[in-house]
Coordinates of C-alpha atoms and ligand atoms in Angstrom, one line a residue:
X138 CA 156.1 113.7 93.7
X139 CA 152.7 112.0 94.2
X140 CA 153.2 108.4 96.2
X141 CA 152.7 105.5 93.0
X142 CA 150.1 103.4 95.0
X143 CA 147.3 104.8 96.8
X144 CA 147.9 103.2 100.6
X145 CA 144.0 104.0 102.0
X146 CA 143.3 100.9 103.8
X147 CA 139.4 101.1 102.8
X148 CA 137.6 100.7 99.1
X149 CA 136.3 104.0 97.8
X150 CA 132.9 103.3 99.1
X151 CA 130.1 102.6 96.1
X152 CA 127.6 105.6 96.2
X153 CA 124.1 104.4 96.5
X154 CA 120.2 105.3 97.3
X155 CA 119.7 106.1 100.7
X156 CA 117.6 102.9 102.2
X157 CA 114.4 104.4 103.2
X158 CA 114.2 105.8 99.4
X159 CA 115.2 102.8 97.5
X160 CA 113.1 100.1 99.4
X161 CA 110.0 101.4 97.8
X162 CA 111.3 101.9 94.2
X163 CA 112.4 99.5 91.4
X164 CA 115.5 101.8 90.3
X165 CA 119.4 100.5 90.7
X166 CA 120.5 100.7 94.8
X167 CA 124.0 101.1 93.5
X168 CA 124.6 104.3 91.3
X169 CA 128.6 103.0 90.3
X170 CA 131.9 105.3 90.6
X171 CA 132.5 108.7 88.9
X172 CA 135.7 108.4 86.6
X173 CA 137.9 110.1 89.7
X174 CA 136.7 107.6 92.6
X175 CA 137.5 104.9 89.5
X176 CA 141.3 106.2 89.0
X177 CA 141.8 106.7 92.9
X178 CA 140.5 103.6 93.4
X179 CA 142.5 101.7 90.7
X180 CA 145.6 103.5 92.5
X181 CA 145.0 101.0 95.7
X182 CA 146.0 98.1 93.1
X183 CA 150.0 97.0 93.6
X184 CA 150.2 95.1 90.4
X185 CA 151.2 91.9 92.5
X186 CA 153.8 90.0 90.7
X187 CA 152.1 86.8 91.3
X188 CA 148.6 88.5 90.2
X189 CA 146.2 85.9 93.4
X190 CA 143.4 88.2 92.5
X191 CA 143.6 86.3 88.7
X192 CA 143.6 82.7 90.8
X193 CA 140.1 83.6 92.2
X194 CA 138.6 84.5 89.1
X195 CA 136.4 81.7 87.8
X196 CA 137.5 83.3 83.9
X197 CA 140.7 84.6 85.5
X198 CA 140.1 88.0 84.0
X199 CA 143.6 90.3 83.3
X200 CA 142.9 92.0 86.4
X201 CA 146.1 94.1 87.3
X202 CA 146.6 95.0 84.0
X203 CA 142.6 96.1 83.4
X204 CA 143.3 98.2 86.8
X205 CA 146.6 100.2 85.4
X206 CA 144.7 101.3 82.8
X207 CA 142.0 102.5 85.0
X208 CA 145.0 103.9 87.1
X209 CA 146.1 105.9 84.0
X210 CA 142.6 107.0 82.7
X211 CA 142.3 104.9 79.5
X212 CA 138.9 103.5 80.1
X213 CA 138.4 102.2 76.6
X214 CA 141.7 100.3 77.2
X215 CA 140.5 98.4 80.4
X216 CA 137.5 97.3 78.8
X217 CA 139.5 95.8 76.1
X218 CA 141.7 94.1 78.3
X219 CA 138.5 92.7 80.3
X220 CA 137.1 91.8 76.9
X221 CA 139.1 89.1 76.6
X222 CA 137.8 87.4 78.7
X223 CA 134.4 87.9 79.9
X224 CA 131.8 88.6 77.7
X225 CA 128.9 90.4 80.3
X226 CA 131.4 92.4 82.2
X227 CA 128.2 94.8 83.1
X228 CA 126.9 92.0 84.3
X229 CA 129.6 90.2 86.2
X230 CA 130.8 93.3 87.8
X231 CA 127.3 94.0 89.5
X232 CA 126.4 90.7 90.5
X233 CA 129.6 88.4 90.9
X234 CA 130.4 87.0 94.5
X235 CA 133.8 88.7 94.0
X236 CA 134.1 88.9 97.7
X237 CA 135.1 85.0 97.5
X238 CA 136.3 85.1 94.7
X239 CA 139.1 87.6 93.4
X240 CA 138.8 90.0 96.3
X241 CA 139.2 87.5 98.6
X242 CA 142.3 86.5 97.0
X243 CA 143.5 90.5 97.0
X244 CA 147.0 91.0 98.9
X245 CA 145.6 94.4 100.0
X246 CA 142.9 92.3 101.5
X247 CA 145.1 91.2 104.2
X248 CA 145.4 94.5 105.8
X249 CA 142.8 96.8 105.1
X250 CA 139.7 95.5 102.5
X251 CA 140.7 94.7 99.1
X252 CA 140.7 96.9 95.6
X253 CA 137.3 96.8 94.8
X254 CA 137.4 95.0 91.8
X255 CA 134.0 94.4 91.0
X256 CA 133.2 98.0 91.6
X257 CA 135.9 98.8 89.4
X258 CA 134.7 96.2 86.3
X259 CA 131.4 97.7 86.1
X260 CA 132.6 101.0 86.3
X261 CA 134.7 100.3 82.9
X262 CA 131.6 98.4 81.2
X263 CA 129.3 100.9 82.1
X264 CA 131.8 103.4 80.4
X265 CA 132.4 101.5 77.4
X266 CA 128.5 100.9 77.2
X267 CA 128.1 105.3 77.6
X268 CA 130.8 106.3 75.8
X269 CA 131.7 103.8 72.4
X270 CA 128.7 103.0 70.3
X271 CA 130.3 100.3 67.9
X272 CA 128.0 97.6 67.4
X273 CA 130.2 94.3 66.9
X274 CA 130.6 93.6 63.2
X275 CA 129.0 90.3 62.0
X276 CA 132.0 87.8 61.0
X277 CA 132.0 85.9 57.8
X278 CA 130.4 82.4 58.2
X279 CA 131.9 79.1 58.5
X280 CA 128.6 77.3 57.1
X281 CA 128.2 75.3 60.2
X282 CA 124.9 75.5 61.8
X283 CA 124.6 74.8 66.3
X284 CA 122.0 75.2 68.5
X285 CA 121.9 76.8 71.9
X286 CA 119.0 75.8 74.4
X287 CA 118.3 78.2 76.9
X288 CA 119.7 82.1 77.0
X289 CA 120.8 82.7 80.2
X290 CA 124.7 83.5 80.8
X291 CA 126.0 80.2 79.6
X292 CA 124.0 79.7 76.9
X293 CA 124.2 83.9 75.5
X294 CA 128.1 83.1 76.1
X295 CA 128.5 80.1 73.7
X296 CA 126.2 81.6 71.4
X297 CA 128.4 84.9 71.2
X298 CA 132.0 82.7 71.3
X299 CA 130.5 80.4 68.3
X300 CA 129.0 83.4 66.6
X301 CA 132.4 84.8 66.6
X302 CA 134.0 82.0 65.1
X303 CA 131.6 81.9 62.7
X304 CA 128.7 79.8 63.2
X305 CA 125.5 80.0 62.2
X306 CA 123.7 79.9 66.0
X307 CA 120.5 79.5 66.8
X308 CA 119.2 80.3 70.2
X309 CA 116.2 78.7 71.5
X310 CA 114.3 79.9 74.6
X311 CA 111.5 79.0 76.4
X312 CA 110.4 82.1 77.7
X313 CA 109.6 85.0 75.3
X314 CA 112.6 87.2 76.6
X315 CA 116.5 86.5 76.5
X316 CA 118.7 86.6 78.7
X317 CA 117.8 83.1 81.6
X318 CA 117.9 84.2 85.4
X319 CA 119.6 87.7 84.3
X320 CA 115.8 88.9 83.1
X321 CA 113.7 86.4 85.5
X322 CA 115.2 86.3 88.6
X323 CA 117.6 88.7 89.2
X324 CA 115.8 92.4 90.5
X325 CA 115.8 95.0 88.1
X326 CA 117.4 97.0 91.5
X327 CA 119.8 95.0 91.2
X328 CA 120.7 94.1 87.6
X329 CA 119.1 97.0 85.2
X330 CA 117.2 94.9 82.2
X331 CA 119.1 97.7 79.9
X332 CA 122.0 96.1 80.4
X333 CA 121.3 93.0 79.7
X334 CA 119.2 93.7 76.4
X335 CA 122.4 95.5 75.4
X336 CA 124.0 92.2 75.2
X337 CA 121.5 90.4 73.8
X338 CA 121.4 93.3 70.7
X339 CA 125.7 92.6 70.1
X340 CA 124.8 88.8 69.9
X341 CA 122.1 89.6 67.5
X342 CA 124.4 92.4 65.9
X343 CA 126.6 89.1 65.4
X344 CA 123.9 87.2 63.6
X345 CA 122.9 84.9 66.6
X346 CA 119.2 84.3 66.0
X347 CA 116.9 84.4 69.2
X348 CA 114.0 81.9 68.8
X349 CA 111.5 83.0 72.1
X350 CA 108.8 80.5 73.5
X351 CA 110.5 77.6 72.1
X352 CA 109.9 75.1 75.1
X353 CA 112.9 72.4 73.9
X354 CA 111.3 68.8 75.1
X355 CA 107.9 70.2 74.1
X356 CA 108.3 72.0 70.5
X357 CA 110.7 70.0 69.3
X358 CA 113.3 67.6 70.6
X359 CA 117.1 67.2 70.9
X360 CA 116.7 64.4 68.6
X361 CA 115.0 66.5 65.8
X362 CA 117.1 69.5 66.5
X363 CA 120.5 67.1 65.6
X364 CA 118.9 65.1 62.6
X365 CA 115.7 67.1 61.2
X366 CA 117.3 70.6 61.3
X367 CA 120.7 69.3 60.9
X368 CA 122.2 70.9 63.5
X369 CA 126.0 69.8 63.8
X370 CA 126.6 70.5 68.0
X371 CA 124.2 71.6 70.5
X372 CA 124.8 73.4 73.8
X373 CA 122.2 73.2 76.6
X374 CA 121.9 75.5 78.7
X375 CA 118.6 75.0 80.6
X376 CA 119.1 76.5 84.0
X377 CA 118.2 75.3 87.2
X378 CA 114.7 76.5 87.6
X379 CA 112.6 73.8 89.2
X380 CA 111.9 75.2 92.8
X381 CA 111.8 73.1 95.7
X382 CA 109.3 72.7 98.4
X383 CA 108.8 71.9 102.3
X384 CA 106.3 69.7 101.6
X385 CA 104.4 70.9 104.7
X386 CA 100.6 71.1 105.0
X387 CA 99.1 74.3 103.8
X388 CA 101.9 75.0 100.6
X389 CA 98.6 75.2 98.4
X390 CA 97.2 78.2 100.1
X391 CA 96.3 81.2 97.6
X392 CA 99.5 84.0 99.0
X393 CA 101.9 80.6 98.8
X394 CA 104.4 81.6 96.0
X395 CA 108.0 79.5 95.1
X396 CA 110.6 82.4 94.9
X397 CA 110.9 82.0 91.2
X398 CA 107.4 82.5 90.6
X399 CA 107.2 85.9 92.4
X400 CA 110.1 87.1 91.4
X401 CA 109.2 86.4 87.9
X402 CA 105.9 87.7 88.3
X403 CA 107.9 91.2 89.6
X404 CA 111.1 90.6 87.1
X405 CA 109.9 89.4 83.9
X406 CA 106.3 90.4 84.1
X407 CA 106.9 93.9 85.2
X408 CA 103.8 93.0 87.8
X409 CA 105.0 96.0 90.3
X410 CA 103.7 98.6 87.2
X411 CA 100.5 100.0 87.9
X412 CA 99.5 98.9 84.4
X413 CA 101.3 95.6 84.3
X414 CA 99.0 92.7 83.2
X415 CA 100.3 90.0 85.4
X416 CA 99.0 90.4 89.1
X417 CA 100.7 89.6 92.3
X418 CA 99.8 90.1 95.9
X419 CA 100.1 92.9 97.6
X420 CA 100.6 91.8 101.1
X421 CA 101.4 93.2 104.4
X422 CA 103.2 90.5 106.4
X423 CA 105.1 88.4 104.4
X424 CA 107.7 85.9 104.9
X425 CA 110.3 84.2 102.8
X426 CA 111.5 80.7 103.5
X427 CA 115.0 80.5 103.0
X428 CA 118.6 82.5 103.5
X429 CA 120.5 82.5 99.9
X430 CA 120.4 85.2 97.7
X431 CA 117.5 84.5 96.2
X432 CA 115.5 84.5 99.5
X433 CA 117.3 88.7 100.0
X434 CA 115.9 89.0 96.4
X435 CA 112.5 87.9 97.3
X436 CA 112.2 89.6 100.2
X437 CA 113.9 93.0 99.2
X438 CA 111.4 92.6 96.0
X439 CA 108.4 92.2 98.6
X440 CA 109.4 95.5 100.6
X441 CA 109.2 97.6 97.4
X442 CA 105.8 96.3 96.3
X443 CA 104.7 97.9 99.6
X444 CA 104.5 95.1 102.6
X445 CA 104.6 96.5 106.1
X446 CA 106.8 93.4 106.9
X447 CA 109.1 91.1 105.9
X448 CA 110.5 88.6 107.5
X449 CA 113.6 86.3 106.2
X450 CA 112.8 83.2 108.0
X451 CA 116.0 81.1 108.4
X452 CA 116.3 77.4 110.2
X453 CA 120.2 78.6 111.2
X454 CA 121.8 81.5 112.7
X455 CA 123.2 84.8 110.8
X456 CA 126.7 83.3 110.5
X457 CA 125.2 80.5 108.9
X458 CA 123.0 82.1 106.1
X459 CA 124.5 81.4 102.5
X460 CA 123.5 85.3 100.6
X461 CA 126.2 87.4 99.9
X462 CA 127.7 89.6 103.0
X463 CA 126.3 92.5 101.1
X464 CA 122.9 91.5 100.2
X465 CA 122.6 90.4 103.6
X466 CA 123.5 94.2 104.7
X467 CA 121.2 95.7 102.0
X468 CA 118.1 93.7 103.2
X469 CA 118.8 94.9 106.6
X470 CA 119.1 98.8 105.6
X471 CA 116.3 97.9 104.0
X472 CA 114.5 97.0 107.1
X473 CA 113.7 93.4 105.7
X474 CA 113.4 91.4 109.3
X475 CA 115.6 88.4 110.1
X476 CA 114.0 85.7 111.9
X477 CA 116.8 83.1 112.3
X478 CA 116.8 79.9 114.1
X479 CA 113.4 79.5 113.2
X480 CA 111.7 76.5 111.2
X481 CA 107.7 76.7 109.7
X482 CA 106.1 73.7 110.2
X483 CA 102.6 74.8 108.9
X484 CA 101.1 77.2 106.5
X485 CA 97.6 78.4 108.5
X486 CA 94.4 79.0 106.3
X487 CA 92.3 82.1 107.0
X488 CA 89.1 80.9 109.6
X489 CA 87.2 81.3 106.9
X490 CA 84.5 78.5 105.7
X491 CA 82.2 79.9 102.6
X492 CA 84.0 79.7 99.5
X493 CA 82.6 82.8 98.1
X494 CA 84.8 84.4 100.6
X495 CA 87.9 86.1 99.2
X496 CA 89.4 85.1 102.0
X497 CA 88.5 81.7 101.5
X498 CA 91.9 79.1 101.0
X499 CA 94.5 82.4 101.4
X500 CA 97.4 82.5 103.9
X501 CA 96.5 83.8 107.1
X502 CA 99.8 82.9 109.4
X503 CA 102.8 80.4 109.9
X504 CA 103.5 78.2 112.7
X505 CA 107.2 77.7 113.0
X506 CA 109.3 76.0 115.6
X507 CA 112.8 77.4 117.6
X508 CA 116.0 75.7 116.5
X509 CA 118.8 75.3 118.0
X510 CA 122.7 74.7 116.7
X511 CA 124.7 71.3 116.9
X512 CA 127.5 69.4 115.6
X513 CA 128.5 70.5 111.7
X514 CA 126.6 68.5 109.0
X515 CA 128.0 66.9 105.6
X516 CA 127.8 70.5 104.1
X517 CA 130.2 71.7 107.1
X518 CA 127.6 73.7 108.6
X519 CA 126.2 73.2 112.1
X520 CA 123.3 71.6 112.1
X521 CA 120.1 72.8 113.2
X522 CA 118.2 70.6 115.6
X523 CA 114.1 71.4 116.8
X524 CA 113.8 72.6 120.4
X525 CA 111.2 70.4 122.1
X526 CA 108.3 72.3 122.9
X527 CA 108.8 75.9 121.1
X528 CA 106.2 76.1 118.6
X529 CA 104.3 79.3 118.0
X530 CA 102.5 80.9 115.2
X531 CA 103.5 84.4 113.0
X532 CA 101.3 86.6 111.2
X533 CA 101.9 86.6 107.5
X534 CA 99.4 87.2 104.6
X535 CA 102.0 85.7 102.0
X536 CA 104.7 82.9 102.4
X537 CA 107.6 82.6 99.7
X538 CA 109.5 79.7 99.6
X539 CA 113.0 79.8 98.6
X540 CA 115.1 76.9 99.3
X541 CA 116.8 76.0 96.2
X542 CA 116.2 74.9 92.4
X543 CA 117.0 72.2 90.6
X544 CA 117.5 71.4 86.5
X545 CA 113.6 70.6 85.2
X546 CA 113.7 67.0 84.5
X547 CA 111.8 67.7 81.1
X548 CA 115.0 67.2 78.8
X549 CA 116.1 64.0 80.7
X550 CA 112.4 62.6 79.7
X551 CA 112.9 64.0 75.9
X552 CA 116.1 62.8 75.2
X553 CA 117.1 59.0 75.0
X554 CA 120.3 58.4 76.6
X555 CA 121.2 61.7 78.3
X556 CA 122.8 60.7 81.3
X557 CA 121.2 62.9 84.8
X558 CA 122.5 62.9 88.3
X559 CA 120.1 62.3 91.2
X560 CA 118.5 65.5 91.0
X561 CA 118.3 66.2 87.6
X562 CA 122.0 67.5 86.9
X563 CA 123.1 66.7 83.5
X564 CA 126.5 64.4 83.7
X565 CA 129.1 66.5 81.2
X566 CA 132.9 66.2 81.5
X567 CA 135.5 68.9 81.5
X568 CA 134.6 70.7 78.1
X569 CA 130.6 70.1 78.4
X570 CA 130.2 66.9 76.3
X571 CA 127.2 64.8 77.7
X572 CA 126.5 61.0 77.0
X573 CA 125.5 61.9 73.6
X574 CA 127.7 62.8 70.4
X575 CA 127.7 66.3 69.8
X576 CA 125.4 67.5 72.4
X577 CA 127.5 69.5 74.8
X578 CA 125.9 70.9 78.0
X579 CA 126.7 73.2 80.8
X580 CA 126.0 76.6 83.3
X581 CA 123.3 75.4 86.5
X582 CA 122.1 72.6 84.3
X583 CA 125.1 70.8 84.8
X584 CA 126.4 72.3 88.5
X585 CA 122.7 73.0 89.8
X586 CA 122.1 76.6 91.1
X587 CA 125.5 78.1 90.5
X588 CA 126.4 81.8 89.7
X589 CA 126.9 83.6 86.5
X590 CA 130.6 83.9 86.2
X591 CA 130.6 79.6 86.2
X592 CA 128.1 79.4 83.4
X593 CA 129.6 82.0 81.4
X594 CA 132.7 80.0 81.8
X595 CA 131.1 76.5 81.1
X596 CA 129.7 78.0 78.3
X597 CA 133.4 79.3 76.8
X598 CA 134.5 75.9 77.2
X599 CA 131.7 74.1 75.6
X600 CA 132.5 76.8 72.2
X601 CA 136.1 75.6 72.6
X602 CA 134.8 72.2 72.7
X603 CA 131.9 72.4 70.3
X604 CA 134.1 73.9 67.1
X605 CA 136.5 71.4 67.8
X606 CA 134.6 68.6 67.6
X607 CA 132.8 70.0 64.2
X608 CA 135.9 70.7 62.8
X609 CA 137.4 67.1 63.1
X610 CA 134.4 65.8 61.6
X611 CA 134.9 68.2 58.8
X612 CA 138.3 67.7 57.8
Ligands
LIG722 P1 119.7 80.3 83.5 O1 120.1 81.7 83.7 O2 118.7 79.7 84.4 O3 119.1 80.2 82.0 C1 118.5 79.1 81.5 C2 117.5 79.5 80.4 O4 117.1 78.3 79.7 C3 116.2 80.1 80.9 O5 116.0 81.3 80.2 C4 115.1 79.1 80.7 O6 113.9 79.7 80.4 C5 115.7 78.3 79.5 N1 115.2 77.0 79.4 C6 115.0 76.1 80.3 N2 114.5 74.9 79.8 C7 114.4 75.1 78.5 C8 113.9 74.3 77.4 N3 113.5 73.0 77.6 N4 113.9 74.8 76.2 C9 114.3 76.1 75.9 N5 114.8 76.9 76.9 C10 114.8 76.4 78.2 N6 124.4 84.4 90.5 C11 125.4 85.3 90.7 O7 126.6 85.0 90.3 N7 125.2 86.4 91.4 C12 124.0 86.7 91.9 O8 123.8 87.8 92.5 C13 122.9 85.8 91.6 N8 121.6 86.1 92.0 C14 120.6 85.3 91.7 C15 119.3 85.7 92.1 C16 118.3 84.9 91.7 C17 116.9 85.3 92.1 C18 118.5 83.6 91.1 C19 117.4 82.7 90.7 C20 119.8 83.2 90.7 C21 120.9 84.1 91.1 N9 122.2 83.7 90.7 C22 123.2 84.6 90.9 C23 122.5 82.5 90.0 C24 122.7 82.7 88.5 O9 121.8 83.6 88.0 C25 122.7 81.4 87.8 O10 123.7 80.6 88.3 C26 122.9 81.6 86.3 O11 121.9 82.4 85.7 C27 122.9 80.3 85.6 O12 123.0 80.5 84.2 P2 122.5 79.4 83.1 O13 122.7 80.0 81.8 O14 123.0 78.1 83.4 O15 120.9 79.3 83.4
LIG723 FE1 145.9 94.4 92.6 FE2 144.8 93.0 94.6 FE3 145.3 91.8 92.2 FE4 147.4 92.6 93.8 S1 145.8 91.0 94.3 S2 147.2 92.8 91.6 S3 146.6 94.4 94.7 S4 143.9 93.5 92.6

């Protein structure tokens, strides 16, 4: 008889373009698990009685029970169970941190790596997405009309749990796609836009209504939203995209991009098409400020557009940098060069004094300073102190700075008494409310730059939250 649990210490490894192919095209790195490496990896799960992998998911997804049915070969069945509790498991499974989250909690973790769950979620959505074609049936309405602001994953996800109920939901978003940070900021390498206009169509198969370069603040406000189109609850769901600076001399050089811009420029505008009508430089040393995810997106998004090199310039060490393990290990494959313990201090013009030069104002190099390590700040993190004396200059052409966003102070400024934090965060308790009746909030608006699985969850609460409070003023 056939051992029950499959004892291989390792993951079935993800199968993926080789790194000297896939660093000069826009296509998917990982190409997801055939429907055997699924079941034999689903086999590695031991159905823990006390479930920790559950614990560490942020929407504590069923996932023992969505792995036995992987286990047994009923696909459909996993997706179902998954279903239940995240809405973009396409999504989630590709880009979730799961390596700190419910794989970190894995018992098979402790000896050996854990069951690769994220591999494993994906593999079911992308099934379910292959083989069942049902678009969701619209439900019968409730005659209750709320408004979402912003469509990234926490506002698409209380949109979708209110459309369900059935609400009347209006979408509105400032850019003219759906879809928030899943269209603009994350690669199309490493999130196919497919996938995520697949789950803006359900929404819309739902009767959600999409309204596209509707800048809230600027169109029309909160206010008017509540009392001119009589909207019962709103949700925002802005986003954190307000990039930071260095505020160093030489940021307003032509070839100085924030990371959201370029990657928007790439993501959004499709500016790596020949025919695309939004440029962006093509450069051949360039370097990107910064150590987080975004900063391996940025860079791995410069490589492909064709620059000789890329560095990842970073004020700590490698320990210390805050991507994801494996976007860290991607960007090296890909030959994207880390250049840790290193600060810039200046952005250097080209030598160049006619203004009818092209050259004229553009980025020629970067002077940066050594660092060195001391005692751990308030973040926990050593601390990265200036070595006297160390400055020296690099060559770059094109300098992107990624160091963090924060909410855009533009709703604050539009909307009498919505309380803020210091940097922009909206204040919302537990289920999303703000300081204003009926206006509920939540996703990086509220957290600042978070991930996807915590909006998507701060979004399902503020739907909870939202039909609640409707209903009690309707009875
Ligand atoms: P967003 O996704 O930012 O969506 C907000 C939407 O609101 C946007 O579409 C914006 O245009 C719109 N909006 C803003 N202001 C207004 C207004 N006034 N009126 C109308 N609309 C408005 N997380 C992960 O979990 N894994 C990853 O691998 C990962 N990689 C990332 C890579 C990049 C490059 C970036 C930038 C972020 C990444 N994140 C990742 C973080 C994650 O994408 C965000 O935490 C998540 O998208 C936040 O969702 P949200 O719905 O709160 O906001
Ligand atoms: Fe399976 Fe790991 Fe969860 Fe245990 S902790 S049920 S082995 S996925």
């Amino acid at each position: 008889m056939p051992p029950k649990f499959n004892m291989r210490p390792d993951k079935n490894p993800m199968p993926s373009q080789a790194p000297d192919v896939r660093n000069k095209n826009f296509k998917e790195v990982a190409l997801g698990y055939t429907e055997e490496m699924a079941v034999d990896e689903a086999k590695r799960c031991l159905n823990c009685k006390n479930k920790p992998c559950v614990n560490g998911c942020p929407v504590n997804i069923h996932i023992p029970e969505f792995i036995s049915k992987v286990a047994e070969g009923d696909f459909e069945g996993a997706y179902e169970i998954i279903s239940l509790s995240s809405s973009l498991p396409a999504v989630c499974g590709r880009v979730c941190p799961q390596e700190t989250q419910c794989e970190g909690k894995c018992t098979r973790g402790i000896k050996g790596e854990p069951v690769a769950i994220g591999r494993l979620e994906r593999f079911v959505a992308d099934w379910h997405n292959a083989h069942v074609s049902a678009t969701p049936k619209m439900p019968e309405t409730n005659g209750h009309k709320v408004a979402i602001i912003g469509s990234g994953p926490a506002g698409l996800t209380c949109a979708g749990d209110l459309a369900k109920m059935g609400y009347d939901v209006t979408i509105y978003e400032a850019l003219h796609l759906a879809g928030g940070v899943l269209v603009y900021g994350i690669p199309e390498f490493r999130l196919p836009k497919a996938i995520v206009q697949k789950e803006i169509d359900n929404l819309k198969a739902l009767g959600v209504k999409i309204e596209t370069n509707m800048v809230i603040g600027r169109v029309l406000t909160v206010e008017e939203l509540k009392e001119a189109y009589g909207y019962e609850a709103i949700f925002i769901g802005s986003g954190a995209g307000l990039p930071m600076f260095m505020n160093i001399p030489g940021e307003n050089l032509k070839g100085v991009y924030s990371a959201n811009e370029f990657l928007t420029r790439s993501n959004l505008m499709k500016a790596y098409l020949p025919d695309s009508a939004t440029p962006i430089q093509k450069s051949r040393n360039v370097a990107v400020v910064g150590g987080g995810n975004v900063a391996m997106d940025a860079a791995r998004t410069a490589k492909r557009l064709g620059a000789e090199n890329v560095y990842i310039v970073y004020r700590r060490g490698m320990e210390e940098l805050p991507a994801r393990r494996e976007e860290v290990e991607h960007a090296e494959e890909e030959g994207i060069i880390f250049r840790t313990l290193c600060n810039p201090v200046e952005i250097l013009p080209a030598a160049v004094s006619d203004p009818r030069d092209p050259k004229y104002g553009t980025v020629a190099g970067m002077k940066c300073v050594r660092m060195e390590l001391g005692e751990p700040d308030a973040s926990g993190r050593r601390r990265p102190i200036e070595i006297p004396d160390s400055a020296f200059d690099m060559e770059v052409d094109c300098v992107i700075m990624s160091l963090g966003t924060s909410p855009n102070p533009l709703l604050k400024k539009t909307t009498p008494g919505l309380e803020t934090k210091r940097r922009g965060e909206i204040v919302a308790d537990e289920d999303g409310l703000t300081s204003i009746e009926g206006v509920y909030a939540g996703g990086d608006a509220v957290t600042g730059a978070a991930t996807v699985i915590l909006a998507m969850g701060a979004g399902k609460k503020a739907a909870a939250a939202m039909d609640k409070y409707i209903r009690s003023k309707n009875i």
